[in-house]
mmCIF file of C-alpha atoms in Angstrom:
data_model
loop_
_atom_site.group_PDB
_atom_site.id
_atom_site.type_symbol
_atom_site.label_atom_id
_atom_site.label_comp_id
_atom_site.label_asym_id
_atom_site.label_seq_id
_atom_site.Cartn_x
_atom_site.Cartn_y
_atom_site.Cartn_z
ATOM 1 C CA ARG A 1 -38.603 -39.383 51.702
ATOM 2 C CA MET A 2 -41.740 -38.614 53.459
ATOM 3 C CA SER A 3 -44.729 -41.009 53.485
ATOM 4 C CA VAL A 4 -48.258 -39.893 54.237
ATOM 5 C CA GLY A 5 -51.184 -41.979 55.818
ATOM 6 C CA PHE A 6 -54.841 -41.414 55.880
ATOM 7 C CA ILE A 7 -57.226 -42.887 58.552
ATOM 8 C CA GLY A 8 -60.580 -42.649 56.777
ATOM 9 C CA ALA A 9 -60.969 -43.165 52.882
ATOM 10 C CA GLY A 10 -64.062 -40.845 52.348
ATOM 11 C CA GLN A 11 -64.611 -37.585 50.419
ATOM 12 C CA LEU A 12 -61.931 -35.565 51.986
ATOM 13 C CA THR A 13 -59.082 -38.185 51.836
ATOM 14 C CA HIS A 14 -60.084 -38.826 48.064
ATOM 15 C CA ALA A 15 -60.051 -34.786 47.503
ATOM 16 C CA LEU A 16 -56.719 -34.492 49.279
ATOM 17 C CA VAL A 17 -54.900 -37.360 47.619
ATOM 18 C CA ARG A 18 -56.150 -36.125 44.053
ATOM 19 C CA GLY A 19 -54.905 -32.546 45.140
ATOM 20 C CA PHE A 20 -51.457 -33.742 46.247
ATOM 21 C CA ALA A 21 -51.255 -35.980 43.152
ATOM 22 C CA ALA A 22 -51.898 -33.070 40.756
ATOM 23 C CA ALA A 23 -49.535 -30.843 42.764
ATOM 24 C CA GLY A 24 -46.903 -33.430 42.524
ATOM 25 C CA VAL A 25 -45.945 -32.966 45.956
ATOM 26 C CA ILE A 26 -46.036 -36.698 46.994
ATOM 27 C CA ALA A 27 -46.198 -39.743 44.764
ATOM 28 C CA THR A 28 -49.347 -41.736 45.342
ATOM 29 C CA ASN A 29 -47.228 -44.800 46.117
ATOM 30 C CA ARG A 30 -46.098 -43.100 49.219
ATOM 31 C CA ILE A 31 -49.568 -42.553 50.409
ATOM 32 C CA THR A 32 -51.540 -45.214 52.507
ATOM 33 C CA ALA A 33 -55.231 -45.041 53.215
ATOM 34 C CA SER A 34 -57.363 -47.284 55.661
ATOM 35 C CA SER A 35 -61.162 -47.647 55.940
ATOM 36 C CA PRO A 36 -63.232 -50.788 57.243
ATOM 37 C CA ASP A 37 -65.575 -50.014 54.269
ATOM 38 C CA THR A 38 -63.936 -51.290 51.050
ATOM 39 C CA ASP A 39 -67.086 -50.757 49.069
ATOM 40 C CA LEU A 40 -66.870 -46.901 49.164
ATOM 41 C CA PRO A 41 -66.702 -45.355 45.569
ATOM 42 C CA THR A 42 -63.992 -43.180 47.117
ATOM 43 C CA VAL A 43 -61.890 -46.328 48.001
ATOM 44 C CA GLN A 44 -62.209 -47.499 44.146
ATOM 45 C CA GLY A 45 -60.964 -43.834 43.310
ATOM 46 C CA LEU A 46 -57.945 -44.154 45.695
ATOM 47 C CA ARG A 47 -57.067 -47.548 44.378
ATOM 48 C CA LYS A 48 -57.222 -46.329 40.813
ATOM 49 C CA LEU A 49 -55.010 -43.469 41.783
ATOM 50 C CA GLY A 50 -52.178 -45.960 43.141
ATOM 51 C CA VAL A 51 -52.697 -45.343 46.756
ATOM 52 C CA ASN A 52 -52.024 -48.385 49.195
ATOM 53 C CA PHE A 53 -55.295 -49.295 50.443
ATOM 54 C CA THR A 54 -55.760 -51.299 53.592
ATOM 55 C CA THR A 55 -58.451 -52.249 56.190
ATOM 56 C CA SER A 56 -56.055 -51.896 58.865
ATOM 57 C CA ASN A 57 -55.406 -48.607 60.570
ATOM 58 C CA LYS A 58 -52.468 -50.046 62.232
ATOM 59 C CA GLU A 59 -51.000 -50.741 58.813
ATOM 60 C CA THR A 60 -51.508 -47.236 57.769
ATOM 61 C CA VAL A 61 -49.707 -45.942 60.986
ATOM 62 C CA SER A 62 -46.704 -48.163 60.348
ATOM 63 C CA LYS A 63 -46.269 -47.051 56.815
ATOM 64 C CA SER A 64 -46.673 -43.260 57.557
ATOM 65 C CA ASP A 65 -44.731 -40.304 58.890
ATOM 66 C CA VAL A 66 -47.519 -37.630 58.481
ATOM 67 C CA LEU A 67 -50.942 -39.214 59.536
ATOM 68 C CA PHE A 68 -54.143 -37.493 58.715
ATOM 69 C CA LEU A 69 -57.277 -38.365 60.762
ATOM 70 C CA ALA A 70 -59.894 -38.116 58.092
ATOM 71 C CA VAL A 71 -62.819 -39.622 59.985
ATOM 72 C CA LYS A 72 -66.130 -38.158 61.495
ATOM 73 C CA PRO A 73 -65.632 -36.487 64.793
ATOM 74 C CA HIS A 74 -67.436 -38.963 67.035
ATOM 75 C CA ILE A 75 -65.098 -41.788 65.452
ATOM 76 C CA ILE A 76 -61.804 -40.014 66.498
ATOM 77 C CA PRO A 77 -61.522 -41.613 70.150
ATOM 78 C CA PHE A 78 -62.003 -44.930 68.833
ATOM 79 C CA VAL A 79 -59.333 -44.525 66.220
ATOM 80 C CA LEU A 80 -56.772 -43.005 68.903
ATOM 81 C CA ASP A 81 -57.607 -46.029 71.222
ATOM 82 C CA GLU A 82 -56.695 -48.223 68.421
ATOM 83 C CA ILE A 83 -53.694 -46.614 66.935
ATOM 84 C CA GLY A 84 -52.237 -45.077 70.290
ATOM 85 C CA PRO A 85 -49.755 -47.860 70.964
ATOM 86 C CA ASP A 86 -48.465 -47.656 67.437
ATOM 87 C CA ILE A 87 -47.431 -44.012 67.490
ATOM 88 C CA GLU A 88 -43.774 -43.179 67.171
ATOM 89 C CA ASP A 89 -41.638 -40.357 67.707
ATOM 90 C CA ARG A 90 -41.563 -39.765 63.831
ATOM 91 C CA HIS A 91 -45.271 -39.431 63.545
ATOM 92 C CA LEU A 92 -47.123 -36.127 62.779
ATOM 93 C CA ILE A 93 -50.736 -36.631 63.626
ATOM 94 C CA VAL A 94 -53.088 -34.244 61.698
ATOM 95 C CA SER A 95 -56.637 -34.177 62.753
ATOM 96 C CA CYS A 96 -59.166 -32.948 60.051
ATOM 97 C CA ALA A 97 -62.217 -33.654 62.375
ATOM 98 C CA ALA A 98 -64.658 -30.625 62.971
ATOM 99 C CA GLY A 99 -64.830 -29.730 66.663
ATOM 100 C CA VAL A 100 -62.262 -32.014 68.091
ATOM 101 C CA THR A 101 -59.593 -30.057 70.060
ATOM 102 C CA ILE A 102 -55.865 -30.719 69.992
ATOM 103 C CA SER A 103 -55.896 -31.011 73.690
ATOM 104 C CA SER A 104 -58.445 -33.950 73.659
ATOM 105 C CA ILE A 105 -56.323 -35.736 71.270
ATOM 106 C CA GLU A 106 -53.053 -35.142 73.037
ATOM 107 C CA LYS A 107 -54.607 -36.313 76.333
ATOM 108 C CA LYS A 108 -55.629 -39.718 74.717
ATOM 109 C CA LEU A 109 -52.092 -40.265 73.061
ATOM 110 C CA GLN A 110 -50.348 -39.348 76.278
ATOM 111 C CA GLN A 111 -51.449 -42.456 77.574
ATOM 112 C CA TYR A 112 -48.882 -44.104 75.197
ATOM 113 C CA ARG A 113 -46.367 -41.384 74.548
ATOM 114 C CA THR A 114 -45.020 -38.411 76.476
ATOM 115 C CA ALA A 115 -44.972 -35.755 73.668
ATOM 116 C CA PRO A 116 -47.187 -36.656 70.738
ATOM 117 C CA LYS A 117 -47.008 -34.291 67.734
ATOM 118 C CA VAL A 118 -50.481 -33.198 67.039
ATOM 119 C CA MET A 119 -51.852 -30.485 64.615
ATOM 120 C CA ARG A 120 -55.562 -29.736 63.695
ATOM 121 C CA CYS A 121 -56.514 -28.566 60.320
ATOM 122 C CA MET A 122 -59.812 -27.408 58.736
ATOM 123 C CA THR A 123 -59.742 -27.771 54.912
ATOM 124 C CA ASN A 124 -62.471 -28.074 52.218
ATOM 125 C CA THR A 125 -62.987 -30.276 49.223
ATOM 126 C CA PRO A 126 -61.843 -27.721 46.483
ATOM 127 C CA VAL A 127 -58.259 -28.983 47.344
ATOM 128 C CA VAL A 128 -59.417 -31.648 44.724
ATOM 129 C CA VAL A 129 -58.741 -28.702 42.139
ATOM 130 C CA ARG A 130 -56.017 -27.341 44.232
ATOM 131 C CA GLU A 131 -58.195 -24.379 45.320
ATOM 132 C CA GLY A 132 -58.640 -25.357 48.772
ATOM 133 C CA ALA A 133 -59.075 -23.062 52.034
ATOM 134 C CA THR A 134 -57.050 -24.620 54.737
ATOM 135 C CA VAL A 135 -56.197 -23.268 58.221
ATOM 136 C CA TYR A 136 -54.133 -25.206 60.791
ATOM 137 C CA ALA A 137 -53.085 -24.992 64.556
ATOM 138 C CA THR A 138 -50.183 -26.349 66.242
ATOM 139 C CA GLY A 139 -50.294 -28.706 69.227
ATOM 140 C CA THR A 140 -48.303 -28.375 72.312
ATOM 141 C CA HIS A 141 -45.445 -30.850 71.264
ATOM 142 C CA ALA A 142 -45.395 -30.143 67.480
ATOM 143 C CA ALA A 143 -42.240 -28.279 66.411
ATOM 144 C CA LEU A 144 -41.942 -25.316 64.021
ATOM 145 C CA GLU A 145 -40.717 -27.624 61.284
ATOM 146 C CA ASP A 146 -43.909 -29.740 61.679
ATOM 147 C CA GLY A 147 -45.984 -26.753 61.023
ATOM 148 C CA LYS A 148 -43.835 -25.988 57.997
ATOM 149 C CA LEU A 149 -44.257 -29.534 56.636
ATOM 150 C CA LEU A 150 -48.088 -29.431 56.939
ATOM 151 C CA GLU A 151 -48.046 -26.056 55.403
ATOM 152 C CA GLN A 152 -45.822 -27.105 52.451
ATOM 153 C CA LEU A 153 -48.365 -30.082 51.893
ATOM 154 C CA MET A 154 -51.540 -28.015 52.206
ATOM 155 C CA ALA A 155 -50.253 -24.894 50.373
ATOM 156 C CA SER A 156 -49.734 -27.140 47.274
ATOM 157 C CA VAL A 157 -53.558 -27.702 47.038
ATOM 158 C CA GLY A 158 -54.802 -24.115 47.750
ATOM 159 C CA TYR A 159 -54.455 -21.312 50.340
ATOM 160 C CA CYS A 160 -53.144 -22.244 53.644
ATOM 161 C CA THR A 161 -52.453 -20.334 56.743
ATOM 162 C CA GLU A 162 -51.869 -20.774 60.613
ATOM 163 C CA VAL A 163 -54.395 -19.669 63.071
ATOM 164 C CA GLU A 164 -55.085 -20.005 66.776
ATOM 165 C CA GLU A 165 -57.020 -23.073 67.501
ATOM 166 C CA ASP A 166 -59.971 -21.059 68.980
ATOM 167 C CA LEU A 167 -60.640 -19.636 65.452
ATOM 168 C CA ILE A 168 -60.999 -23.127 63.799
ATOM 169 C CA ASP A 169 -64.766 -23.580 64.473
ATOM 170 C CA ALA A 170 -65.577 -20.101 62.765
ATOM 171 C CA VAL A 171 -63.453 -21.243 59.857
ATOM 172 C CA THR A 172 -65.569 -24.593 59.659
ATOM 173 C CA GLY A 173 -68.619 -22.443 59.320
ATOM 174 C CA LEU A 174 -67.171 -20.161 56.696
ATOM 175 C CA SER A 175 -64.851 -21.954 54.297
ATOM 176 C CA GLY A 176 -65.130 -25.549 55.692
ATOM 177 C CA SER A 177 -68.937 -25.683 54.759
ATOM 178 C CA GLY A 178 -68.606 -22.744 52.266
ATOM 179 C CA PRO A 179 -68.418 -24.850 49.040
ATOM 180 C CA ALA A 180 -71.806 -26.405 49.821
ATOM 181 C CA TYR A 181 -73.180 -22.917 50.117
ATOM 182 C CA ALA A 182 -71.619 -22.046 46.669
ATOM 183 C CA PHE A 183 -73.069 -25.168 45.067
ATOM 184 C CA THR A 184 -76.377 -24.305 46.363
ATOM 185 C CA ALA A 185 -76.272 -20.654 45.134
ATOM 186 C CA VAL A 186 -75.241 -21.826 41.765
ATOM 187 C CA ASP A 187 -77.927 -24.465 41.568
ATOM 188 C CA ALA A 188 -80.558 -21.783 42.471
ATOM 189 C CA LEU A 189 -79.020 -19.156 39.955
ATOM 190 C CA ALA A 190 -79.133 -21.830 37.214
ATOM 191 C CA ASP A 191 -82.881 -22.319 38.153
ATOM 192 C CA GLY A 192 -83.282 -18.611 37.679
ATOM 193 C CA GLY A 193 -81.578 -18.818 34.130
ATOM 194 C CA VAL A 194 -83.804 -21.693 33.343
ATOM 195 C CA LYS A 195 -86.985 -19.992 34.272
ATOM 196 C CA MET A 196 -85.935 -17.185 31.903
ATOM 197 C CA GLY A 197 -85.309 -19.358 28.929
ATOM 198 C CA LEU A 198 -81.671 -20.733 29.217
ATOM 199 C CA PRO A 199 -80.756 -24.320 28.692
ATOM 200 C CA ARG A 200 -79.921 -25.937 31.971
ATOM 201 C CA ARG A 201 -76.258 -26.693 31.147
ATOM 202 C CA LEU A 202 -75.473 -23.221 29.799
ATOM 203 C CA ALA A 203 -77.190 -21.746 32.890
ATOM 204 C CA VAL A 204 -75.171 -24.031 35.359
ATOM 205 C CA ARG A 205 -71.986 -23.013 33.474
ATOM 206 C CA LEU A 206 -72.533 -19.367 33.438
ATOM 207 C CA GLY A 207 -73.685 -19.254 37.095
ATOM 208 C CA ALA A 208 -70.424 -21.220 38.199
ATOM 209 C CA GLN A 209 -68.362 -19.045 35.958
ATOM 210 C CA ALA A 210 -69.729 -15.797 37.431
ATOM 211 C CA LEU A 211 -69.007 -16.979 40.978
ATOM 212 C CA LEU A 212 -65.491 -18.096 39.797
ATOM 213 C CA GLY A 213 -64.788 -14.867 38.087
ATOM 214 C CA ALA A 214 -65.982 -12.783 40.916
ATOM 215 C CA ALA A 215 -63.955 -14.664 43.402
ATOM 216 C CA ARG A 216 -60.815 -14.279 41.173
ATOM 217 C CA MET A 217 -61.553 -10.509 40.828
ATOM 218 C CA LEU A 218 -61.935 -10.004 44.606
ATOM 219 C CA LEU A 219 -58.681 -11.957 45.371
ATOM 220 C CA ASP A 220 -56.792 -10.163 42.910
ATOM 221 C CA SER A 221 -57.767 -6.746 43.947
ATOM 222 C CA ASP A 222 -57.299 -4.921 47.236
ATOM 223 C CA GLN A 223 -60.920 -3.421 47.022
ATOM 224 C CA HIS A 224 -63.748 -4.235 49.340
ATOM 225 C CA PRO A 225 -66.354 -6.684 48.032
ATOM 226 C CA GLY A 226 -68.812 -4.021 48.430
ATOM 227 C CA GLN A 227 -66.921 -1.759 46.233
ATOM 228 C CA LEU A 228 -66.702 -4.373 43.449
ATOM 229 C CA LYS A 229 -70.612 -4.825 43.801
ATOM 230 C CA ASP A 230 -71.104 -1.227 43.331
ATOM 231 C CA ASN A 231 -69.025 -1.261 40.137
ATOM 232 C CA VAL A 232 -71.551 -3.779 38.602
ATOM 233 C CA CYS A 233 -74.507 -1.566 39.615
ATOM 234 C CA SER A 234 -75.311 1.065 36.846
ATOM 235 C CA PRO A 235 -77.769 3.762 38.233
ATOM 236 C CA GLY A 236 -81.402 2.466 37.707
ATOM 237 C CA GLY A 237 -80.040 -0.567 35.980
ATOM 238 C CA ALA A 238 -80.817 -4.348 36.263
ATOM 239 C CA THR A 239 -78.271 -5.294 38.593
ATOM 240 C CA ILE A 240 -79.340 -2.778 41.479
ATOM 241 C CA HIS A 241 -82.968 -3.999 41.062
ATOM 242 C CA ALA A 242 -81.767 -7.697 41.562
ATOM 243 C CA LEU A 243 -79.896 -6.660 44.697
ATOM 244 C CA HIS A 244 -82.792 -5.084 46.080
ATOM 245 C CA VAL A 245 -84.871 -8.085 45.682
ATOM 246 C CA MET A 246 -81.960 -10.076 47.443
ATOM 247 C CA GLU A 247 -82.020 -7.579 50.378
ATOM 248 C CA SER A 248 -85.841 -7.925 50.741
ATOM 249 C CA GLY A 249 -85.243 -11.625 51.127
ATOM 250 C CA GLY A 250 -82.721 -11.222 53.580
ATOM 251 C CA PHE A 251 -79.843 -12.530 51.635
ATOM 252 C CA ARG A 252 -77.084 -11.183 53.803
ATOM 253 C CA SER A 253 -78.594 -12.350 57.181
ATOM 254 C CA LEU A 254 -79.260 -15.854 55.685
ATOM 255 C CA LEU A 255 -75.547 -16.302 54.783
ATOM 256 C CA ILE A 256 -74.573 -14.831 58.349
ATOM 257 C CA ASN A 257 -76.870 -17.234 60.039
ATOM 258 C CA ALA A 258 -75.636 -20.117 57.847
ATOM 259 C CA VAL A 259 -72.197 -19.561 58.930
ATOM 260 C CA GLU A 260 -73.161 -19.219 62.599
ATOM 261 C CA ALA A 261 -75.256 -22.462 62.308
ATOM 262 C CA SER A 262 -72.495 -24.458 61.079
ATOM 263 C CA CYS A 263 -69.897 -23.049 63.577
ATOM 264 C CA VAL A 264 -72.167 -23.723 66.550
ATOM 265 C CA ARG A 265 -73.119 -27.157 65.582
ATOM 266 C CA THR A 266 -69.374 -27.914 65.279
ATOM 267 C CA LYS A 267 -68.646 -26.730 68.858
#
């Protein structure tokens, strides 16, 4: 029976644990999470879910087979120095940190073990509702079944696929940061609705539902997004007028630049 550990107990850990629990892929009592900060709201949430919480990273390591590193990128080297001596053959190390390479993690751990099993993944917070977007890359010493195990976990909370590691920074800019772009878009769309007379709650609901419905339509069809957009635009109608305004404001360039900025910042 597999056990899972999380070093770091912030937003991502909380979202993944809630997703895993909802998916029924692992019981919360088989999950351990550690953080030095016990006052985080996410820590309270994890405790409520029945996760074993500890302030000791070493304890998390000893209780886990699959170990997620869910701390900020600059913290990773310190965590690896601390837990390196406790890593055993059974451990599969999965780094969720943006911009941290597999080779840098392997190099650190090779001071303690000859062949540490390391994987790197980039996911996003919608794993909490099992609609995550996850990609992963496999380290030098991780076996095929290690990849399958990670994919089994992550596919239970959304879309998951393997990629070459050099694509992960671009994925960070697109789908890793993507939910924030979407929340901002809905917030602004709702402002537009309110400006034109809609109650705020209804405006937010309709904006979010429009995004959700469009995403579903796109994923369920084999049509290009441009074609689906064309289908909404009647000749001389309201939608094409709105799209012209968006083009004038550089809407497409803005999104391209946003993805690039997140990707470049990550490197």
